[in-house]
Coordinates of C-alpha atoms and ligand atoms in Angstrom, one line a residue:
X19 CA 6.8 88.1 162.0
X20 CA 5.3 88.6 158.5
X21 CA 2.9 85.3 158.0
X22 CA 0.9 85.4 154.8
X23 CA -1.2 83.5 153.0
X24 CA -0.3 82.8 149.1
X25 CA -0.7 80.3 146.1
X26 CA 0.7 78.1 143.5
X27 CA 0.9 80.1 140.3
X28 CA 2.7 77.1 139.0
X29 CA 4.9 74.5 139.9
X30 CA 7.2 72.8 137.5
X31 CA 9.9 69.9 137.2
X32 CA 12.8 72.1 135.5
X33 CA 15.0 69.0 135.7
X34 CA 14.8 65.2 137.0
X35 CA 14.2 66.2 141.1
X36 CA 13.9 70.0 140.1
X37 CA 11.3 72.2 140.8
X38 CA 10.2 76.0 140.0
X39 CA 7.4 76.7 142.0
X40 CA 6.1 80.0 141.8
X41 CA 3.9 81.6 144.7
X42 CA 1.8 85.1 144.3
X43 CA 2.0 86.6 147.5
X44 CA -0.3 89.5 149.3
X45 CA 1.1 93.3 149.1
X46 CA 2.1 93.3 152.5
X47 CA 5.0 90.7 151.4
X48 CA 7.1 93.3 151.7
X49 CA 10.1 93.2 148.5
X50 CA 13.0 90.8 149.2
X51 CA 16.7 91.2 149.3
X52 CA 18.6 88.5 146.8
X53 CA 19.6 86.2 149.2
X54 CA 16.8 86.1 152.3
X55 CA 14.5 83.3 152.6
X56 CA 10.9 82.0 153.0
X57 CA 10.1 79.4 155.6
X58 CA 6.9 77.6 153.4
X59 CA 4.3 75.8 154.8
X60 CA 4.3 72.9 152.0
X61 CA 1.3 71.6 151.8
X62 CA -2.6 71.8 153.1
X63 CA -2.7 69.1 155.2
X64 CA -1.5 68.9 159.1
X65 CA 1.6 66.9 158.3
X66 CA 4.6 67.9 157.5
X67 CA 4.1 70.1 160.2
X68 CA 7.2 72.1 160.2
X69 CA 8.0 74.9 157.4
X70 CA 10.5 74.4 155.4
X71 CA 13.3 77.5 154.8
X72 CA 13.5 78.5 150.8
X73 CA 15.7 80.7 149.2
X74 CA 14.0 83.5 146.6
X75 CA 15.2 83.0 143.3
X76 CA 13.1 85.7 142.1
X77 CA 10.1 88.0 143.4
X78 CA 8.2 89.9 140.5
X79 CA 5.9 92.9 141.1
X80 CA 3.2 93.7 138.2
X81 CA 1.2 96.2 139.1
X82 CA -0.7 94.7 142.3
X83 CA 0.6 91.1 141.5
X84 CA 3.8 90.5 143.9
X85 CA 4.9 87.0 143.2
X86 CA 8.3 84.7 144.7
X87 CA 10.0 81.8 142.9
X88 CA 11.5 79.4 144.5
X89 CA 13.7 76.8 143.0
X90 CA 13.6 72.9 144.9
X91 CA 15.1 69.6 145.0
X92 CA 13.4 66.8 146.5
X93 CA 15.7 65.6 149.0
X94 CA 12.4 64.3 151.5
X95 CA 9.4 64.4 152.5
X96 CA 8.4 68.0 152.6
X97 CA 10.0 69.0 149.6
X98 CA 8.3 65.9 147.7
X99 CA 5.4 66.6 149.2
X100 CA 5.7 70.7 147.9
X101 CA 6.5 69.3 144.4
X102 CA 3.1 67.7 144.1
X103 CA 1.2 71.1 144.6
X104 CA -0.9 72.5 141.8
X105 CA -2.3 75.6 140.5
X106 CA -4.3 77.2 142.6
X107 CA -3.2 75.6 146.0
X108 CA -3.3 77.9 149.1
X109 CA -0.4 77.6 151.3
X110 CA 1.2 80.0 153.8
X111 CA 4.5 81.5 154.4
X112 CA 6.6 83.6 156.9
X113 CA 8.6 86.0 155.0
X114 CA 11.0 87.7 153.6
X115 CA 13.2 86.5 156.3
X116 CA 17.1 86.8 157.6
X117 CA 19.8 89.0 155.9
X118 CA 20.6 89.0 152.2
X119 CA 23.8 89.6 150.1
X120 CA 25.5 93.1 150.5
X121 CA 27.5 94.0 147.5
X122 CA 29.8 97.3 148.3
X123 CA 29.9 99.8 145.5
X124 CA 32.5 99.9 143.5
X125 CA 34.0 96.2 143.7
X126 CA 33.0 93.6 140.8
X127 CA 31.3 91.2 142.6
X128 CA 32.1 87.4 141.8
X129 CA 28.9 85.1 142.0
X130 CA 29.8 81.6 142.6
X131 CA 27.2 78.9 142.2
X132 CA 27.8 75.6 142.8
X133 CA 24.2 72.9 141.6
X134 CA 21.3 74.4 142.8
X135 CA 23.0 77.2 145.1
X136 CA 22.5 79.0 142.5
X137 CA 18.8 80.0 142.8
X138 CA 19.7 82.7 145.5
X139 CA 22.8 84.2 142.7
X140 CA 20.4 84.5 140.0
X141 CA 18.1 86.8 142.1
X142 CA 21.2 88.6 142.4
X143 CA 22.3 88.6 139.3
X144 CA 19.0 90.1 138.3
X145 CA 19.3 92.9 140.8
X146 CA 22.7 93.6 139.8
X147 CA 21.6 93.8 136.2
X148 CA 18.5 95.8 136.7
X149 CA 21.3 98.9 138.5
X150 CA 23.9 98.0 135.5
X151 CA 26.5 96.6 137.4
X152 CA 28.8 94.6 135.9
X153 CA 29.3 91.1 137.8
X154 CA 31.2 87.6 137.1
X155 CA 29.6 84.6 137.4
X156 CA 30.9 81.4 137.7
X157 CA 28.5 78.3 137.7
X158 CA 29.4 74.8 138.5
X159 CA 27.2 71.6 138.2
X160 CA 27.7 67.7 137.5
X161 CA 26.3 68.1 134.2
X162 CA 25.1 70.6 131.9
X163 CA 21.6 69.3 132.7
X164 CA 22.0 70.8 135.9
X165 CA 22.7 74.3 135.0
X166 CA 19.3 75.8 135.6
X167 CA 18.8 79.4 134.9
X168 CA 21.9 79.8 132.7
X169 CA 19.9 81.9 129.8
X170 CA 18.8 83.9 132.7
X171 CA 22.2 85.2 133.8
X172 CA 22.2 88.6 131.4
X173 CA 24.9 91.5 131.7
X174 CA 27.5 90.0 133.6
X175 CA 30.7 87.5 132.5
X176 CA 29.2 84.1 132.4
X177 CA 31.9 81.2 132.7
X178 CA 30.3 77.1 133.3
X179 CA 32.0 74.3 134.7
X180 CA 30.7 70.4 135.1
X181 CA 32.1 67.7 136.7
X182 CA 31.8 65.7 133.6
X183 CA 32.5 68.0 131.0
X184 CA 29.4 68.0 129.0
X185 CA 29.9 71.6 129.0
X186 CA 32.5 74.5 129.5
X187 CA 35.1 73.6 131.4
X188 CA 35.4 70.0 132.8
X189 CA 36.4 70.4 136.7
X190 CA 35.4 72.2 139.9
X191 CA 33.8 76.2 140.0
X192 CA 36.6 77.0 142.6
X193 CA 39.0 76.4 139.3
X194 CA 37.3 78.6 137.5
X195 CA 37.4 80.8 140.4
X196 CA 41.5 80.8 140.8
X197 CA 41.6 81.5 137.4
X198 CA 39.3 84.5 137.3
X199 CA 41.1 85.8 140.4
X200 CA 45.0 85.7 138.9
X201 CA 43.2 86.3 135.5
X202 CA 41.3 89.0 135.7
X203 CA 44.3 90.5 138.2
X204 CA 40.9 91.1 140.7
X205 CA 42.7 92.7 144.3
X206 CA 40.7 92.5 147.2
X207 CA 39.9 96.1 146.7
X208 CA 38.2 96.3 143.5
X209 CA 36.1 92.8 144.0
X210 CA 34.3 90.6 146.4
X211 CA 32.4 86.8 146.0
X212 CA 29.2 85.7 146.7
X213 CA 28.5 81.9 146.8
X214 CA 26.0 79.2 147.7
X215 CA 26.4 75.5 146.7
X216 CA 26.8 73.0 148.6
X217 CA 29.3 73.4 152.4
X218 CA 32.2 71.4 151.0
X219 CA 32.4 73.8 148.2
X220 CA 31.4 76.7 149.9
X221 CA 34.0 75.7 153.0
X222 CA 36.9 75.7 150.1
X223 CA 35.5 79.1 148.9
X224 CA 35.7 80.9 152.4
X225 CA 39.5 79.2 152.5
X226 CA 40.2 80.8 149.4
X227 CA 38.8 84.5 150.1
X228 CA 40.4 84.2 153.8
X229 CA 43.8 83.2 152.9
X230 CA 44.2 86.4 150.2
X231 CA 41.9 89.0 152.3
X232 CA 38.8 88.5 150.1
X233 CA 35.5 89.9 151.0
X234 CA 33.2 87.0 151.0
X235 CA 29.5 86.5 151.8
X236 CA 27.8 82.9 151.4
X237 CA 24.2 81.6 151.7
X238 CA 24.1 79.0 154.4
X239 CA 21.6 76.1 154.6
X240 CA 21.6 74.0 157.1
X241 CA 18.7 72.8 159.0
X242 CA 15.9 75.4 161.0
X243 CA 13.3 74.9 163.1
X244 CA 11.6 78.1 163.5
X245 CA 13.1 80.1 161.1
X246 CA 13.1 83.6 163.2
X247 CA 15.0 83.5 166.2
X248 CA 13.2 81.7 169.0
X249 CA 14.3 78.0 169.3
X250 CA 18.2 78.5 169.1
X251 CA 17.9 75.2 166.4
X252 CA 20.2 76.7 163.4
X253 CA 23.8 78.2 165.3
X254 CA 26.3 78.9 163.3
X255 CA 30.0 77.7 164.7
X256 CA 32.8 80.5 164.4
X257 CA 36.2 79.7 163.9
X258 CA 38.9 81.2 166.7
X259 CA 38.9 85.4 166.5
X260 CA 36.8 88.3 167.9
X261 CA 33.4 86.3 168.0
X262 CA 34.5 82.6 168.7
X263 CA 32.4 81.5 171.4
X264 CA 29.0 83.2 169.9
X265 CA 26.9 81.1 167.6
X266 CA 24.6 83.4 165.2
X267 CA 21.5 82.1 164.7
X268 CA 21.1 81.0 160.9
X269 CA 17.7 82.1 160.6
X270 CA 18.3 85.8 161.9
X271 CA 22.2 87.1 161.3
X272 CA 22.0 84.9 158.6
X273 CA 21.3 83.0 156.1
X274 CA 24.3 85.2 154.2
X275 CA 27.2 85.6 156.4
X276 CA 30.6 86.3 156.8
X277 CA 32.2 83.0 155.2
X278 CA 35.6 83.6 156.2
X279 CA 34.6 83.5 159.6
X280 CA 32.4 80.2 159.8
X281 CA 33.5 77.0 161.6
X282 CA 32.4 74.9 157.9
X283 CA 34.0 71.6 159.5
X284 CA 32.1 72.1 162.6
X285 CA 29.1 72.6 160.7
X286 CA 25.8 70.9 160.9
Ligands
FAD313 C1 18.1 79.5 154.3 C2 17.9 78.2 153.5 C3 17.6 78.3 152.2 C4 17.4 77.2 151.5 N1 17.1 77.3 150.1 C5 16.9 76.2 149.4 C6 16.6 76.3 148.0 O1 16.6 77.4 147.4 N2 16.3 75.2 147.3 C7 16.3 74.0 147.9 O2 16.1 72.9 147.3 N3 16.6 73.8 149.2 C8 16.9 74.9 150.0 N4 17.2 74.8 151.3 C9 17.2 73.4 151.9 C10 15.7 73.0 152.2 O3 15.2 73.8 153.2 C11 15.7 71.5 152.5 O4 16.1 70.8 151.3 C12 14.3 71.1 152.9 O5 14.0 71.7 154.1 C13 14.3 69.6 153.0 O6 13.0 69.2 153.5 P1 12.5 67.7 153.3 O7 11.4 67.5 154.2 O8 12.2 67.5 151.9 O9 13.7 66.8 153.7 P2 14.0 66.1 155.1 O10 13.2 64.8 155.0 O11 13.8 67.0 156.2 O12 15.6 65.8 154.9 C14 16.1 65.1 153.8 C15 17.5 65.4 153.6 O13 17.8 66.8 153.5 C16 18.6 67.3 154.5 N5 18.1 68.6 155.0 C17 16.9 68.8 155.7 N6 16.8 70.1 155.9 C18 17.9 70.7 155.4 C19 18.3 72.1 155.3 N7 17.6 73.1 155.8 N8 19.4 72.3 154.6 C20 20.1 71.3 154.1 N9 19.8 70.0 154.1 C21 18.7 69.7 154.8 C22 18.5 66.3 155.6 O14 19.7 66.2 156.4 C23 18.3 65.0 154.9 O15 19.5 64.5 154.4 C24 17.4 75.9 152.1 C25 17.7 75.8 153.4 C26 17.9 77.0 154.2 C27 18.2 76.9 155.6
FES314 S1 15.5 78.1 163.4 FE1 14.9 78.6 165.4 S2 16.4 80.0 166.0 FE2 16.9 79.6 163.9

């Protein structure tokens, strides 16, 4: 278990209930894989007691300065209580933790986002970039406020979608998706997808990829207690095949997993 010790670098609201915080971490965080997770001690007092798990939407590394970024919502107490910390703040973390995204060489890969899912894609995206690999991605919000990080998404095929239209095209990401697929005349050889949004979106993804033989890894978040592997608090529910019956601890064979093989009505 890798605990360290780091601090607020800054901590911003990107959008209303949005947050960037960054974090500069110790040396011995070792470098993430897009994809894995943080479990964040939030603030410096006793309560909230329990960590809560964050995807990395970045980690830089300048010379001895390793920093993370994560990007928030507040949906409750521990994550308003983590927007309210300042500069300079010590906090802890356990970390880099679970199993990243795995892109196979040779196949575009297809990153879906959908709202702030997309924090863990945009790591990727960068990664991607940085070996010059070309990628799709396809972004889908409410609104266009809600499309963080879109200047960010460099050397790959950007296409937008918002519920209300306000920009690109007005409808769901999995649209934008179907049409890539047939579009682009993509074959389960030559591409994979890579999602995170939220698990009604990501549970019609999976259906997508399964029913045409797709490749498909998502980034789960459901809730965690521990975050490494001890309390059995985050299992995964498989649907009928070779591993029905086992329940893969989120935390550990997870966050990314299989999609086309997740139980996403059974669920927490
Ligand atoms: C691997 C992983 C990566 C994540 N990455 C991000 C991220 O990059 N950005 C981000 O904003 N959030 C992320 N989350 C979700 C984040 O952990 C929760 O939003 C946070 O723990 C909520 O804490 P809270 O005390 O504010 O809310 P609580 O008061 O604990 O709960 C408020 C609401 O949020 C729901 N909730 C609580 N915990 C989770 C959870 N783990 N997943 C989903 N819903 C939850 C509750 O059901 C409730 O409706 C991630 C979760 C996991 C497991
Ligand atoms: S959160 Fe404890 S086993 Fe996953």
């Amino acid at each position: 278990m890798n605990l360290v010790s780091c601090s607020v670098v800054s901590n911003h609201e990107v959008s209303a209930g949005n947050f960037l915080i960054t974090l500069q971490v110790p040396r011995s965080f070792a470098r993430p894989q897009p994809g894995q997770f943080v479990h964040l001690r939030v603030g410096e007092d006793i309560e909230p007691l329990l960590r809560r798990p964050y995807s990395l939407e970045g980690f830089t590394e300048r010379g001895a300065l390793r920093a993370v970024r994560v990007y928030f919502s507040v949906v409750g107490r521990g994550s308003g209580v983590l927007a309210r910390q300042e500069k300079g703040t010590k906090l802890d973390l356990i970390g880099p933790l679970g199993i990243g995204f795995t892109p196979r060489p040779r196949r575009v890969p297809i990153l879906v986002a959908g709202g702030r899912g997309v924090a863990p894609l945009l790591f990727l995206s960068r990664r991607l970039r940085e070996r010059k690999r070309p990628y799709v991605f396809l972004f889908g919000a409410r609104s266009r406020t809600d499309l963080y990080g879109v200047r960010e998404i460099r050397g790959g095929r950007l296409h937008l979608a918002t519920d209300d239209g306000s920009i690109g095209y007005e409808g769901s990401v999995l649209d934008l998706l179907e049409r890539e697929w047939t579009g682009a005349r993509h074959t389960p050889l030559t591409a994979e997808i890579f999602t995170c949004g939220p698990h009604g979106l990501l549970h019609a993804i999976s259906d997508f990829a399964r029913e045409r033989g797709i490749r498909c890894e998502a980034s789960l978040e459901g809730p965690m207690a521990c975050g490494v592997g001890a309390c059995r608090g985050c299992p995964v529910p498989l649907l009928p095949g070779p591993d029905s019956g086992r329940y893969p601890a989120m935390c550990v064979e997870g966050p990314v997993m299989d999609a086309t093989i997740v139980d996403w009505a059974r669920l927490p």
